[in-house]
mmCIF file of C-alpha atoms and ligand atoms in Angstrom:
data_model
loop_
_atom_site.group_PDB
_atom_site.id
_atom_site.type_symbol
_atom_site.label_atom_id
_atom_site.label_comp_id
_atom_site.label_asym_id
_atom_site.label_seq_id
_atom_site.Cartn_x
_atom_site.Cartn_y
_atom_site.Cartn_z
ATOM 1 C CA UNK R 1 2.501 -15.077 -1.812
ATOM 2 C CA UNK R 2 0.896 -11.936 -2.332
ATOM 3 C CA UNK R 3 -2.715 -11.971 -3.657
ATOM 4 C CA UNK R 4 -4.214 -8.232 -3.441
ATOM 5 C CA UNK R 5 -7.752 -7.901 -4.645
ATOM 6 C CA UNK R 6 -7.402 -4.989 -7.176
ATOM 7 C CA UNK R 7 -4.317 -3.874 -6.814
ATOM 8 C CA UNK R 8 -2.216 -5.501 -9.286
ATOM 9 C CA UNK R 9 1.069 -3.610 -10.555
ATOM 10 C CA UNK R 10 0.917 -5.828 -13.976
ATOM 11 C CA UNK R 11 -2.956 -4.556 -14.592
ATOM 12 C CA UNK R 12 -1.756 -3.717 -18.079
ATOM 13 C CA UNK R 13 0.452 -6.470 -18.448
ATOM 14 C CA UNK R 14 0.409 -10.206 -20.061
ATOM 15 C CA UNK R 15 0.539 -13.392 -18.059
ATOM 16 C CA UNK R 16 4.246 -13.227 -20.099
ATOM 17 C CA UNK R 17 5.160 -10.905 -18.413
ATOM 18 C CA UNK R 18 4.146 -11.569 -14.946
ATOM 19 C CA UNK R 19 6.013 -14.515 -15.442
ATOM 20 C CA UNK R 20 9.225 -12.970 -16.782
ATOM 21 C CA UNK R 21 8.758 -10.335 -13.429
ATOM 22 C CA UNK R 22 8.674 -13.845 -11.387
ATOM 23 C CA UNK R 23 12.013 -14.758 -12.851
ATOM 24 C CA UNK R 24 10.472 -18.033 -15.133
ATOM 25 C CA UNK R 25 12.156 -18.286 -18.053
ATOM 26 C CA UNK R 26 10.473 -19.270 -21.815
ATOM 27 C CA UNK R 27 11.784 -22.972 -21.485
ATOM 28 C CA UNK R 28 10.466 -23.549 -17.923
ATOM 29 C CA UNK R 29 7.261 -21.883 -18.941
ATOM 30 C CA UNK R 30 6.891 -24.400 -22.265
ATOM 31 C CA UNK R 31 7.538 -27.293 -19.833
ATOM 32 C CA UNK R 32 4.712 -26.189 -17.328
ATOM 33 C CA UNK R 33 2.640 -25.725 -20.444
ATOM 34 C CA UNK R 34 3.046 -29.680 -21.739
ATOM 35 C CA UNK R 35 2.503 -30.687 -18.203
ATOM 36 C CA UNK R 36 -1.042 -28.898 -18.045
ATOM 37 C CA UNK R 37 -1.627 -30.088 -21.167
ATOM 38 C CA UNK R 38 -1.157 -33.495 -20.136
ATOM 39 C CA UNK R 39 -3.166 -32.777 -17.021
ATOM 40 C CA UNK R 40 -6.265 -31.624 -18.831
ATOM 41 C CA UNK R 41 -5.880 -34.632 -21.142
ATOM 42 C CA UNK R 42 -5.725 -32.228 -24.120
ATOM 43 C CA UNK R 43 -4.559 -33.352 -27.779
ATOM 44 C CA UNK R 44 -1.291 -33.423 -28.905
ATOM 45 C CA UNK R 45 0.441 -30.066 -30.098
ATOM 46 C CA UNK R 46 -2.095 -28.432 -27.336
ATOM 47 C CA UNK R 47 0.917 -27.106 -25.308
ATOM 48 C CA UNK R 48 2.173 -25.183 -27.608
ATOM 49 C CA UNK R 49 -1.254 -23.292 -28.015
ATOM 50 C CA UNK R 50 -1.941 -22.948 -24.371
ATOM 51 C CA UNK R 51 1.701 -21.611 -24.112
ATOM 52 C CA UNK R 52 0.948 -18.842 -26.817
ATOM 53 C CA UNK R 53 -2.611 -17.886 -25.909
ATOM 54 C CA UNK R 54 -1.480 -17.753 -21.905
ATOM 55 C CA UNK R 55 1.604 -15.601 -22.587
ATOM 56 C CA UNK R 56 -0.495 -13.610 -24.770
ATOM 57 C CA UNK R 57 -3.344 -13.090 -21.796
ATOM 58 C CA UNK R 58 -4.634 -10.183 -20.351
ATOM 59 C CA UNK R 59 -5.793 -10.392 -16.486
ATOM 60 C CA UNK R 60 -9.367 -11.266 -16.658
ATOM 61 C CA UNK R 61 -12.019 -10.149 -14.003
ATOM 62 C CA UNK R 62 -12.801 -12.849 -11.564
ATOM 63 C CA UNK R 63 -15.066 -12.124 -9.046
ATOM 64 C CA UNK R 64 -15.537 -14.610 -6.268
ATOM 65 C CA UNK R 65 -18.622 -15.150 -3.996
ATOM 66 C CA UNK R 66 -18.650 -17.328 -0.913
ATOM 67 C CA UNK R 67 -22.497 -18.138 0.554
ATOM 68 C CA UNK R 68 -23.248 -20.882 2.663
ATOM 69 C CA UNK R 69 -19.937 -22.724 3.746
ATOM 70 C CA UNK R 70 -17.241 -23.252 5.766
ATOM 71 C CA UNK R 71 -14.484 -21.549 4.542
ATOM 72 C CA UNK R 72 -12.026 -24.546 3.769
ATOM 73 C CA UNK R 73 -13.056 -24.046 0.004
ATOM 74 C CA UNK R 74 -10.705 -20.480 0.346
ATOM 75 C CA UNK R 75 -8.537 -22.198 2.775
ATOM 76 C CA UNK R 76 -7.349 -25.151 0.147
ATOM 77 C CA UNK R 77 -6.726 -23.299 -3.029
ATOM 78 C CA UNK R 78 -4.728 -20.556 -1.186
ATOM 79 C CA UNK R 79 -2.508 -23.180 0.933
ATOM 80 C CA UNK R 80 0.562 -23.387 -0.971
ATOM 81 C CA UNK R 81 4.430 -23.879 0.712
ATOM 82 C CA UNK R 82 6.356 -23.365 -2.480
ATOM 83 C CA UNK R 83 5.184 -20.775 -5.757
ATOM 84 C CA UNK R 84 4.520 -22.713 -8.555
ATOM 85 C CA UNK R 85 2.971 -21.415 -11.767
ATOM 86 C CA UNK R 86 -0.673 -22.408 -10.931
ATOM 87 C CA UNK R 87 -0.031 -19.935 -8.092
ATOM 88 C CA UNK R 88 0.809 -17.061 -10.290
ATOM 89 C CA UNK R 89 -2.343 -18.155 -12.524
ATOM 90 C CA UNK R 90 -4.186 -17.380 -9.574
ATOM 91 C CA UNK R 91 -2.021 -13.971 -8.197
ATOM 92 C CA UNK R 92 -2.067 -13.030 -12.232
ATOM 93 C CA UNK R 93 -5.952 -12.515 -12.397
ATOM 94 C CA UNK R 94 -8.127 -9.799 -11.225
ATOM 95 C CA UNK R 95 -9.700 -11.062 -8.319
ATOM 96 C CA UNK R 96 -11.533 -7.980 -7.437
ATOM 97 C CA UNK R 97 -13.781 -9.464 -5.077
ATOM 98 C CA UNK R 98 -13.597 -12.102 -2.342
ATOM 99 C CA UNK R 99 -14.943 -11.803 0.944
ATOM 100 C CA UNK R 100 -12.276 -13.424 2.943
ATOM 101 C CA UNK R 101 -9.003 -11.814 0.685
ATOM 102 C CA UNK R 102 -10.208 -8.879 -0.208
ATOM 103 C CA UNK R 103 -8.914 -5.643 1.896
ATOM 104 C CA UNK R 104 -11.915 -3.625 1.145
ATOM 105 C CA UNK R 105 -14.539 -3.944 3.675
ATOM 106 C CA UNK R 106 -18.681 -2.746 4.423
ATOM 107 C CA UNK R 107 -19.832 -0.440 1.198
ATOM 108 C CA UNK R 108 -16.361 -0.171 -0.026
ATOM 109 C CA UNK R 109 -16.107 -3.636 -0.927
ATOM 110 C CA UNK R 110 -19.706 -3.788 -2.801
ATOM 111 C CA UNK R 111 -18.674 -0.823 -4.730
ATOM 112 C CA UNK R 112 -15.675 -2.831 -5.914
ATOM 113 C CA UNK R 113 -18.165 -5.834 -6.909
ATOM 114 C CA UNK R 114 -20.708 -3.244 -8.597
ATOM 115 C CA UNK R 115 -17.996 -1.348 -10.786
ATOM 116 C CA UNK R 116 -15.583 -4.912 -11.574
ATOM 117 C CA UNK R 117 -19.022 -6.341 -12.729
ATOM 118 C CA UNK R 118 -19.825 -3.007 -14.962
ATOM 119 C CA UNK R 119 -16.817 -2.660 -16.576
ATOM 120 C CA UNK R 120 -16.415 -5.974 -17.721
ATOM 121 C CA UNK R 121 -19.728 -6.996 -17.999
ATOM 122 C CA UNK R 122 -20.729 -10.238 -19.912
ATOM 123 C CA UNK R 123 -16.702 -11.084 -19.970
ATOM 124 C CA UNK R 124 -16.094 -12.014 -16.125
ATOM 125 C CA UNK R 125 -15.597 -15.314 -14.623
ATOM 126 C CA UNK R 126 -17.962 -15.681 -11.799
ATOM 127 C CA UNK R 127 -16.825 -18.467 -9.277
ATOM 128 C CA UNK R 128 -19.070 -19.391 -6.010
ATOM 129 C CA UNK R 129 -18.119 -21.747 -2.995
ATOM 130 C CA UNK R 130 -20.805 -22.256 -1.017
ATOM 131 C CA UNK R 131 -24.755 -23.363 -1.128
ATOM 132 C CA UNK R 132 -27.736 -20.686 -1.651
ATOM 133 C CA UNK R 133 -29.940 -20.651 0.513
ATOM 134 C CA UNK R 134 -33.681 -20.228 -0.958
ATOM 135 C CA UNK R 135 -36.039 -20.787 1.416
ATOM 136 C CA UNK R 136 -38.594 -18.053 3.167
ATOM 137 C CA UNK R 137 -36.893 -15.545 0.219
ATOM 138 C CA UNK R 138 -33.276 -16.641 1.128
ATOM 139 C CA UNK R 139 -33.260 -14.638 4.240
ATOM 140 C CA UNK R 140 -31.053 -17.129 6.326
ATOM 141 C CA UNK R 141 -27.555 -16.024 4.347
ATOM 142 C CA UNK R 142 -27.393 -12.229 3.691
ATOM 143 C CA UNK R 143 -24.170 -9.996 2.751
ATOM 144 C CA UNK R 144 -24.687 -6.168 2.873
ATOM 145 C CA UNK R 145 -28.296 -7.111 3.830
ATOM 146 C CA UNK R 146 -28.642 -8.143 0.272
ATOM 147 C CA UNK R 147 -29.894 -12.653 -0.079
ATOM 148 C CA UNK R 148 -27.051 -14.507 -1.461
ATOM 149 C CA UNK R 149 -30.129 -15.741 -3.828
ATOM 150 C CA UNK R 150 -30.353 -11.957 -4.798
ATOM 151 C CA UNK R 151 -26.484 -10.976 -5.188
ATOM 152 C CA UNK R 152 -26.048 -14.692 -7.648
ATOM 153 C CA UNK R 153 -28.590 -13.764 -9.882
ATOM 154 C CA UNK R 154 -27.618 -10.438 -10.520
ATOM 155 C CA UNK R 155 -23.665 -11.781 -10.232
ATOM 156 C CA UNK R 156 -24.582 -14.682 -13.139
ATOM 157 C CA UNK R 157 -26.193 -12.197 -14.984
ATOM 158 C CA UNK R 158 -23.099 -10.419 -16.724
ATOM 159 C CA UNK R 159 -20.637 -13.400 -15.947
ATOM 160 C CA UNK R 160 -19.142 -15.219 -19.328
ATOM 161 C CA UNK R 161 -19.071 -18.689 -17.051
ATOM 162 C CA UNK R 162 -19.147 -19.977 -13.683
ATOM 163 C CA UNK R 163 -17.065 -21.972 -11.462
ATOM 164 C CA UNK R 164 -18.896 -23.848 -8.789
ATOM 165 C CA UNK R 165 -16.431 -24.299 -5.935
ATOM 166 C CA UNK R 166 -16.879 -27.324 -3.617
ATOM 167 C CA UNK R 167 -19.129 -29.709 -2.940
ATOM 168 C CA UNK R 168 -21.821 -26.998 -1.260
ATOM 169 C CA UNK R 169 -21.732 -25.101 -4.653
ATOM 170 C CA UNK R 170 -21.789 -27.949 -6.930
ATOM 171 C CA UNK R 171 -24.115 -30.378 -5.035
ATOM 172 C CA UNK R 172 -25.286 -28.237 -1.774
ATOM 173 C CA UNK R 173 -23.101 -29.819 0.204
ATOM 174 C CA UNK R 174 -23.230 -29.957 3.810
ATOM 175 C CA UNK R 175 -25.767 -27.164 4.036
ATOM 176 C CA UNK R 176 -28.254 -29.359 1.993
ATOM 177 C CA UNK R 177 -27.928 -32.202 3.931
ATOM 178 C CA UNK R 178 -30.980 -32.943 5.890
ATOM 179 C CA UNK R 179 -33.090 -31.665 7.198
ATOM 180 C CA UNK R 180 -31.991 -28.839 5.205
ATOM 181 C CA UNK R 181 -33.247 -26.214 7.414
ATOM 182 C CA UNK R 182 -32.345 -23.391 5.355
ATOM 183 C CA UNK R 183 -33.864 -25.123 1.767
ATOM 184 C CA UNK R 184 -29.844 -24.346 0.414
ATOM 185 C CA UNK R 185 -29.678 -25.704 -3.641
ATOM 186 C CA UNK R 186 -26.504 -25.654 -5.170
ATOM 187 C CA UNK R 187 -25.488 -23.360 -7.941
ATOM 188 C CA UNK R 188 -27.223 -25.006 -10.780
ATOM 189 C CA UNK R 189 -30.391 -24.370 -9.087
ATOM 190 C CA UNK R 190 -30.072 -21.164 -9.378
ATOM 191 C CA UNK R 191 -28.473 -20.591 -12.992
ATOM 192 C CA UNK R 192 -29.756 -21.921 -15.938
ATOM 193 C CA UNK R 193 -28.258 -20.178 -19.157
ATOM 194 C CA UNK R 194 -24.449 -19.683 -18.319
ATOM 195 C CA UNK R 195 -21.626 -22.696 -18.678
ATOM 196 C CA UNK R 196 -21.257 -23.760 -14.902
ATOM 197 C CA UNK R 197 -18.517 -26.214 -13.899
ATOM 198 C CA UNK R 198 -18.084 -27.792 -10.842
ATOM 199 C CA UNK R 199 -15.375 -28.434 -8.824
ATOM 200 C CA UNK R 200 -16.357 -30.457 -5.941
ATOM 201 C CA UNK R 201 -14.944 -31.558 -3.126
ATOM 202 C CA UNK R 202 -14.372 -30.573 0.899
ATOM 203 C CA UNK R 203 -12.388 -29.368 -0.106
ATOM 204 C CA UNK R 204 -11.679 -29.530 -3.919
ATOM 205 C CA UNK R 205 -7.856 -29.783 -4.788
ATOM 206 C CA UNK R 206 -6.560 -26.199 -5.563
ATOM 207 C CA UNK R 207 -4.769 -27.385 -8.617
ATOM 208 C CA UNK R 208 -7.865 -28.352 -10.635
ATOM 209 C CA UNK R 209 -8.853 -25.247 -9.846
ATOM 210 C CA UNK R 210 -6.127 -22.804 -11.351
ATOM 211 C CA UNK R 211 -6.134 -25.668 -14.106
ATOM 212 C CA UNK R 212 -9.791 -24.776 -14.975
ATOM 213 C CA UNK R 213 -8.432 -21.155 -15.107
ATOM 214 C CA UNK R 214 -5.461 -21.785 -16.935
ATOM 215 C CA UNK R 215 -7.827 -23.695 -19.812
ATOM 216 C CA UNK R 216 -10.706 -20.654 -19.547
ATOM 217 C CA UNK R 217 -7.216 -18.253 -20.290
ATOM 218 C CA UNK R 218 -6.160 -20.322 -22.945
ATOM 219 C CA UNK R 219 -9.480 -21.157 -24.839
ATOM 220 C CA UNK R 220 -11.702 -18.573 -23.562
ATOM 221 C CA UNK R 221 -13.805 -21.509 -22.549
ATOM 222 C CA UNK R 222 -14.376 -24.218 -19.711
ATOM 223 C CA UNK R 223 -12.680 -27.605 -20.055
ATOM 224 C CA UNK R 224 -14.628 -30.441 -21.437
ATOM 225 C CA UNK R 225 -16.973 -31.863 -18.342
ATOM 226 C CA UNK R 226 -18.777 -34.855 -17.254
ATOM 227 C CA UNK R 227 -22.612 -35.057 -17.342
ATOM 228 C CA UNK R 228 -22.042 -33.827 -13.303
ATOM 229 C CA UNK R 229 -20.405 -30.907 -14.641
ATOM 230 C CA UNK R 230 -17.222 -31.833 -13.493
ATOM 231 C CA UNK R 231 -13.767 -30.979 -15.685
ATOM 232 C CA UNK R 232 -13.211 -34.604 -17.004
ATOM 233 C CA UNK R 233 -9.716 -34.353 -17.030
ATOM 234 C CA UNK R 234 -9.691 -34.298 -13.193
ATOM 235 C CA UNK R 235 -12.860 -36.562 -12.632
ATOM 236 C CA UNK R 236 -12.901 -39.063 -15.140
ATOM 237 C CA UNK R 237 -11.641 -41.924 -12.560
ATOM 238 C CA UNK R 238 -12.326 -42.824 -9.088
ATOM 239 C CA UNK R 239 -9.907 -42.837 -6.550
ATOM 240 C CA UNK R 240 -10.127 -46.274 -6.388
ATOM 241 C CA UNK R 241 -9.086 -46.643 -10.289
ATOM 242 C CA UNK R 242 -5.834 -44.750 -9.073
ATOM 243 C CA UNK R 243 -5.144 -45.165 -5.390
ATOM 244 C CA UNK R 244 -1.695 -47.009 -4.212
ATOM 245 C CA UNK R 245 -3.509 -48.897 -2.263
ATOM 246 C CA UNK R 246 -5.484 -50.602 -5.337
ATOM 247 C CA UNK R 247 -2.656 -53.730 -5.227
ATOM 248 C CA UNK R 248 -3.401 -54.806 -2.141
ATOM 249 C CA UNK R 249 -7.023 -54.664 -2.782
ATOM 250 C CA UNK R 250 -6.789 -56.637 -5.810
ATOM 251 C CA UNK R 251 -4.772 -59.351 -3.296
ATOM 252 C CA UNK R 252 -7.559 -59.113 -0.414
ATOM 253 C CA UNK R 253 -4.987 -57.374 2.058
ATOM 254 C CA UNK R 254 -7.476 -55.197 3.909
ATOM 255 C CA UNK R 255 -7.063 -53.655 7.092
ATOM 256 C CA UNK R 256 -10.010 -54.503 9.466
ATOM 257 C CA UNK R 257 -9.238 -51.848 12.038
ATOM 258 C CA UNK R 258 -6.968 -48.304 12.438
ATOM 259 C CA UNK R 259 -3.634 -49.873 13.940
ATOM 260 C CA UNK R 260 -4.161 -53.660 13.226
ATOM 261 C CA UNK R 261 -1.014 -55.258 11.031
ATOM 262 C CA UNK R 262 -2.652 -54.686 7.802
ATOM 263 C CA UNK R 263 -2.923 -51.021 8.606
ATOM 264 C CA UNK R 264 0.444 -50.637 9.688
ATOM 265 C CA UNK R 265 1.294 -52.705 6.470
ATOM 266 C CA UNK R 266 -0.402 -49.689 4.227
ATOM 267 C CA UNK R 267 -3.182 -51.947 3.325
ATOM 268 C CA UNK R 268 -6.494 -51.450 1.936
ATOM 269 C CA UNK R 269 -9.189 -49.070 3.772
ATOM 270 C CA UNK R 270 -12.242 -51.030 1.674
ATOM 271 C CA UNK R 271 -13.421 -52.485 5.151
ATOM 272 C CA UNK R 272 -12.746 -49.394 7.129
ATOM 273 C CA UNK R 273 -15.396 -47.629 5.057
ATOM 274 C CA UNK R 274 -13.410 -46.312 2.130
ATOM 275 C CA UNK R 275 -15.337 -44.630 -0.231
ATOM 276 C CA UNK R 276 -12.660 -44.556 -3.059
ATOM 277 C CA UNK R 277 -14.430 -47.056 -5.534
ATOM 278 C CA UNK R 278 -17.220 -44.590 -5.949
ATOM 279 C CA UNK R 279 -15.906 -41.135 -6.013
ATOM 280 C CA UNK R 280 -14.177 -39.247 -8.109
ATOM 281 C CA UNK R 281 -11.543 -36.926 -8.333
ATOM 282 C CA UNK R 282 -7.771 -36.478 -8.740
ATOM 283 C CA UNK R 283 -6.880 -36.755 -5.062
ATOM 284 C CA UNK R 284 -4.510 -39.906 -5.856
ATOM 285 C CA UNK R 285 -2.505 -38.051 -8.046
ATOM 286 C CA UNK R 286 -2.555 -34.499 -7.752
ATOM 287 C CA UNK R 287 -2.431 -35.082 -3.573
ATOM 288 C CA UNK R 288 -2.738 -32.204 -1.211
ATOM 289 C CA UNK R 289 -0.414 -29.427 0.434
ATOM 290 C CA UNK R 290 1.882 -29.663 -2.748
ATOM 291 C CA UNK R 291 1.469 -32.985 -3.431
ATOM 292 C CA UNK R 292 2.674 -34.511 -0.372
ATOM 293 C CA UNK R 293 -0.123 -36.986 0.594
ATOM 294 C CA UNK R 294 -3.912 -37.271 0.900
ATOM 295 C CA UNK R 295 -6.410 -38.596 3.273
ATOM 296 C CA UNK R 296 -5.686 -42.487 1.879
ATOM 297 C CA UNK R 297 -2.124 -42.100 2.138
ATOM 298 C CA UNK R 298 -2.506 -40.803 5.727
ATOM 299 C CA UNK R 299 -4.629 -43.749 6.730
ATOM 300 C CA UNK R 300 -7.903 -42.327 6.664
ATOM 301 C CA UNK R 301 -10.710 -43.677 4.155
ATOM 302 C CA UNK R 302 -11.732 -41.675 1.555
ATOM 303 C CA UNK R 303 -15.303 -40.242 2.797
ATOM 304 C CA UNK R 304 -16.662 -39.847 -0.867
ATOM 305 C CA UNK R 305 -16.616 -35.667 0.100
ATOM 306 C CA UNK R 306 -16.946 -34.860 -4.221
ATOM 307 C CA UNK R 307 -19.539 -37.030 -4.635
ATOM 308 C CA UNK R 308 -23.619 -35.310 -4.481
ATOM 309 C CA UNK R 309 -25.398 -36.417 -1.337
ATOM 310 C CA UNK R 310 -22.402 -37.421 0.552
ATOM 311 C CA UNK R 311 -23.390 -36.565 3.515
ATOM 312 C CA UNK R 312 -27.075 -37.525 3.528
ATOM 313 C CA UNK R 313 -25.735 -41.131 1.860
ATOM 314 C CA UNK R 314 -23.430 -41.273 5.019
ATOM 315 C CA UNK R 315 -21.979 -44.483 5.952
ATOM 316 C CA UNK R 316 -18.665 -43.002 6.399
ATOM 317 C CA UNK R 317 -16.932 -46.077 8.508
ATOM 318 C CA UNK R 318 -18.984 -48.951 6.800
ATOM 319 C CA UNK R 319 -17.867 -50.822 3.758
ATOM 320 C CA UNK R 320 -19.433 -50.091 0.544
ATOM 321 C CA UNK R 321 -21.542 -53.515 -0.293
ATOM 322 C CA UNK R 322 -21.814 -52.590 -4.083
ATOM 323 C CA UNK R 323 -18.345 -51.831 -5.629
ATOM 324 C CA UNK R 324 -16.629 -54.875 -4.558
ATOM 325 C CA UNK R 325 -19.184 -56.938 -6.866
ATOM 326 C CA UNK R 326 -18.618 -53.750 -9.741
ATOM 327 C CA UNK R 327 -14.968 -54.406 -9.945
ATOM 328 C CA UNK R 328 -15.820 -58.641 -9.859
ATOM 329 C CA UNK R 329 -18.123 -57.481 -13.330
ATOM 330 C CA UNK R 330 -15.111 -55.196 -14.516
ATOM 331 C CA UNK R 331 -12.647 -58.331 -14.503
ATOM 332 C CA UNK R 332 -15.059 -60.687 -15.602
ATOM 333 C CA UNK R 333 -15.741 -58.788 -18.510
ATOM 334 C CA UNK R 334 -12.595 -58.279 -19.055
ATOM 335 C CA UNK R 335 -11.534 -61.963 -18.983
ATOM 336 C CA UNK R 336 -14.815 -62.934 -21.333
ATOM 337 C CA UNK R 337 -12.824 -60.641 -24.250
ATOM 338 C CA UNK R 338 -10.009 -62.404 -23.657
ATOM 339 C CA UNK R 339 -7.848 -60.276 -21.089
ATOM 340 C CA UNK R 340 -6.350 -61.559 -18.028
ATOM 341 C CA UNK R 341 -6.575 -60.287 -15.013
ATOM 342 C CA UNK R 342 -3.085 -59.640 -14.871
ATOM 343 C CA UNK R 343 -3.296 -57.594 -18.076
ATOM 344 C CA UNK R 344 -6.047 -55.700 -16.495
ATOM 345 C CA UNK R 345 -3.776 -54.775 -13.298
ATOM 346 C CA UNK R 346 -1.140 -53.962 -15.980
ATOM 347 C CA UNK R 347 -2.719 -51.670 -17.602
ATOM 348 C CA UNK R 348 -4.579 -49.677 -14.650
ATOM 349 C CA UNK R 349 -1.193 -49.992 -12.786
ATOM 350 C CA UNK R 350 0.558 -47.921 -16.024
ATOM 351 C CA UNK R 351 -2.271 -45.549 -16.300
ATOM 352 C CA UNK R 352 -2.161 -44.843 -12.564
ATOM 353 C CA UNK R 353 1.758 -44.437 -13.224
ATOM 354 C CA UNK R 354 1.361 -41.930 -16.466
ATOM 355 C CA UNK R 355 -1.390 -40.228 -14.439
ATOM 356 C CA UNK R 356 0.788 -39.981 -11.153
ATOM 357 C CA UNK R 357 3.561 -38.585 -13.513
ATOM 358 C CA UNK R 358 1.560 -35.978 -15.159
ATOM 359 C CA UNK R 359 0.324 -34.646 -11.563
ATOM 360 C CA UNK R 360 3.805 -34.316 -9.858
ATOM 361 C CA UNK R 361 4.832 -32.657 -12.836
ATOM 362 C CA UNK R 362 4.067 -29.332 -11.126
ATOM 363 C CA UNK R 363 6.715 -27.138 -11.404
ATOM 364 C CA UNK R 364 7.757 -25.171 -8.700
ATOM 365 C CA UNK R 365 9.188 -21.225 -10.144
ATOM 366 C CA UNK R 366 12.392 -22.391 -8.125
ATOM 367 C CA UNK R 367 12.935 -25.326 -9.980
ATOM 368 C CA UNK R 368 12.319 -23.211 -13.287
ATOM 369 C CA UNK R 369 14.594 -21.056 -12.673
ATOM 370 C CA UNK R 370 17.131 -23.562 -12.143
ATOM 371 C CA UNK R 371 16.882 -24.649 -14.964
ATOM 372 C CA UNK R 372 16.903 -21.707 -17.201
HETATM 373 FE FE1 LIG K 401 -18.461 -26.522 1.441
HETATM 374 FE FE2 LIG K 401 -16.452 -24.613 0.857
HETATM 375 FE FE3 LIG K 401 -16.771 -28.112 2.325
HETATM 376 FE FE4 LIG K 401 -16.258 -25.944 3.392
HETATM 377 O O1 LIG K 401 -16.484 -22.930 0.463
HETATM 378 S S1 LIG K 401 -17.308 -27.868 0.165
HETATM 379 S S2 LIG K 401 -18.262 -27.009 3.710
HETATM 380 S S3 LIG K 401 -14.693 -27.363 2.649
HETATM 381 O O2 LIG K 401 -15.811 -24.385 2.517
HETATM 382 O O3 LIG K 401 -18.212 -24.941 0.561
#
């Protein structure tokens, strides 16, 4: 997959036709549509919008800056084994600058941030992975010898919305954790009078992300978000609420150590220190590496890694004390209106199933063509 910063031959072009050059035909491309619809939990007859306004779009400006972090933020949303339209979402805009893509280097490369923020100033979609760093003036993170405190400000400035990328951006992540050497703040510190989202996680899932894009294409506006900031088509459950695993944890199967029975069985990670009851994020559905498994499903616990404070809260290996007695109120409640237990399982177990449904509906451009 090719992803040049700058140098895109379709810089006149629609997303239609980047598409058509990809070899996806209309019907595959209406299908994607009513999957991401589904996705981003948008109203009926929404697919057929999104499909008109996204064929219809020109490439807008994204620029990309990465601060205090690890990398893995880039790393996730550009690991992909097969092209699927989400990809080409992300080839189709004009990512004209990113540290770790980009092919310009030294001045060159600020020159390309300076004139992509000029000419299409007040339209651009800013996105940052990474914390800021704040204290002593922000010296302890510099790029071009300019603070990444300095180069946000002046970034958010002319951006039409932001995209916080990970937990460091979102929350601070791993560079606020304490003792906090450097004082890092996540993005919202920082910016005050733009539309920020957050997409956290370490890393997030690079679906959500070129979802978020595909919506800001679409509508020319973020997706409707939590009161974290988070898209709450992608948020709005825990893992727990959609895990595989949630069966067995509803029969007390848990395993009580890595390779005991019950783990070999596939059985619940509560007691290992699974975090899954109190974070949330798509992970059970929309999986990783093309939707082939996730941390759970490999037979790790979840360690809560979209959640703020993770790492200060800590705990990773211990059992959570408070959810367990949470999910007792959830089916207590439930069975006080007159709903059995059983009807409760039901229904979670068919909302996990639509959800899982709606997630693996990601279409690779192979299978489209197939099919046209
Ligand atoms: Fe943080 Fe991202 Fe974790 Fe790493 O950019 S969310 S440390 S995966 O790389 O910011």
């Amino acid at each position: 997959m090719s992803r040049e910063i700058g140098n895109n031959p379709l810089d006149n072009g629609t997303f239609a036709d980047h598409l058509e050059q990809n070899g996806v035909s209309r019907r595959g491309f209406l299908k994607f549509c009513t999957s991401m619809a589904a996705a981003l939990a948008l109203p009926a007859g929404s697919a057929e919008v999104m499909a008109e306004a996204l064929a219809a779009a020109k490439r807008p400006t994204v620029i990309w800056l990465s601060f205090q972090e690890c990398t893995g933020c880039t790393e996730s949303i550009t690991r992909s084994h097969t092209p699927t339209i989400e990809n080409l979402i992300f080839d189709y805009i004009s990512l004209d600058y990113h540290h770790t893509l980009q092919v310009a280097a030294g001045l060159q490369a600020e020159e390309a941030r300076d004139q992509a923020m000029k000419a299409a100033y007040g339209k651009y979609l800013l996105i940052v992975d990474g914390a800021i760093p704040i204290k002593d003036g922000g010296i302890y993170s510099t790029i071009a010898g300019r603070t990444n405190l300095s180069m946000l400000e002046e970034a958010a400035a002319g951006a039409a919305a932001l995209i916080s990328v990970g937990t460091c951006a979102a929350y601070g992540g791993l560079p606020m954790a304490h003792p906090n050497p450097t004082g890092a703040v996540p993005v919202t510190d920082i910016v005050k009078d733009k539309p920020v989202m957050n997409i956290p996680g370490c890393p997030p899932i690079g679906l959500v992300m070129t979802s978020a894009i595909a919506h800001f294409l679409t509508f020319g506006r973020l997706p409707e978000m939590d009161q974290l900031g988070r898209p709450k088509a992608f948020y709005g459950d825990s893992i727990h609420d959609r895990c595989y695993r949630r069966p067995f944890y509803d029969r007390g199967l848990f395993a009580k150590a890595f390779d005991d029975e019950g783990a070999r069985k596939g059985w619940c990670l509560y007691e290992l220190g699974c975090k899954g009851p109190t974070t949330h994020n798509a992970c059970a559905t929309m999986k990783w590496n093309d939707g082939t498994s996730f941390p759970i499903e490999s037979g790790h616990p979840c360690l809560g890694c979209s959640e703020p404070n993770f790492w200060d809260a800590g705990g990773f290996y211990e059992a959570l004390s408070v959810p367990q007695s949470r999910m007792g109120e959830t089916i207590l409640k439930a069975g006080a209106v007159g709903v059995g237990v059983g009807a409760v399982a039901a229904a979670l177990n068919q909302r996990n199933k639509a959800a899982t449904v709606a997630a693996q509906e990601t279409m690779t451009v192979d299978a489209l063509k197939k099919e046209s």
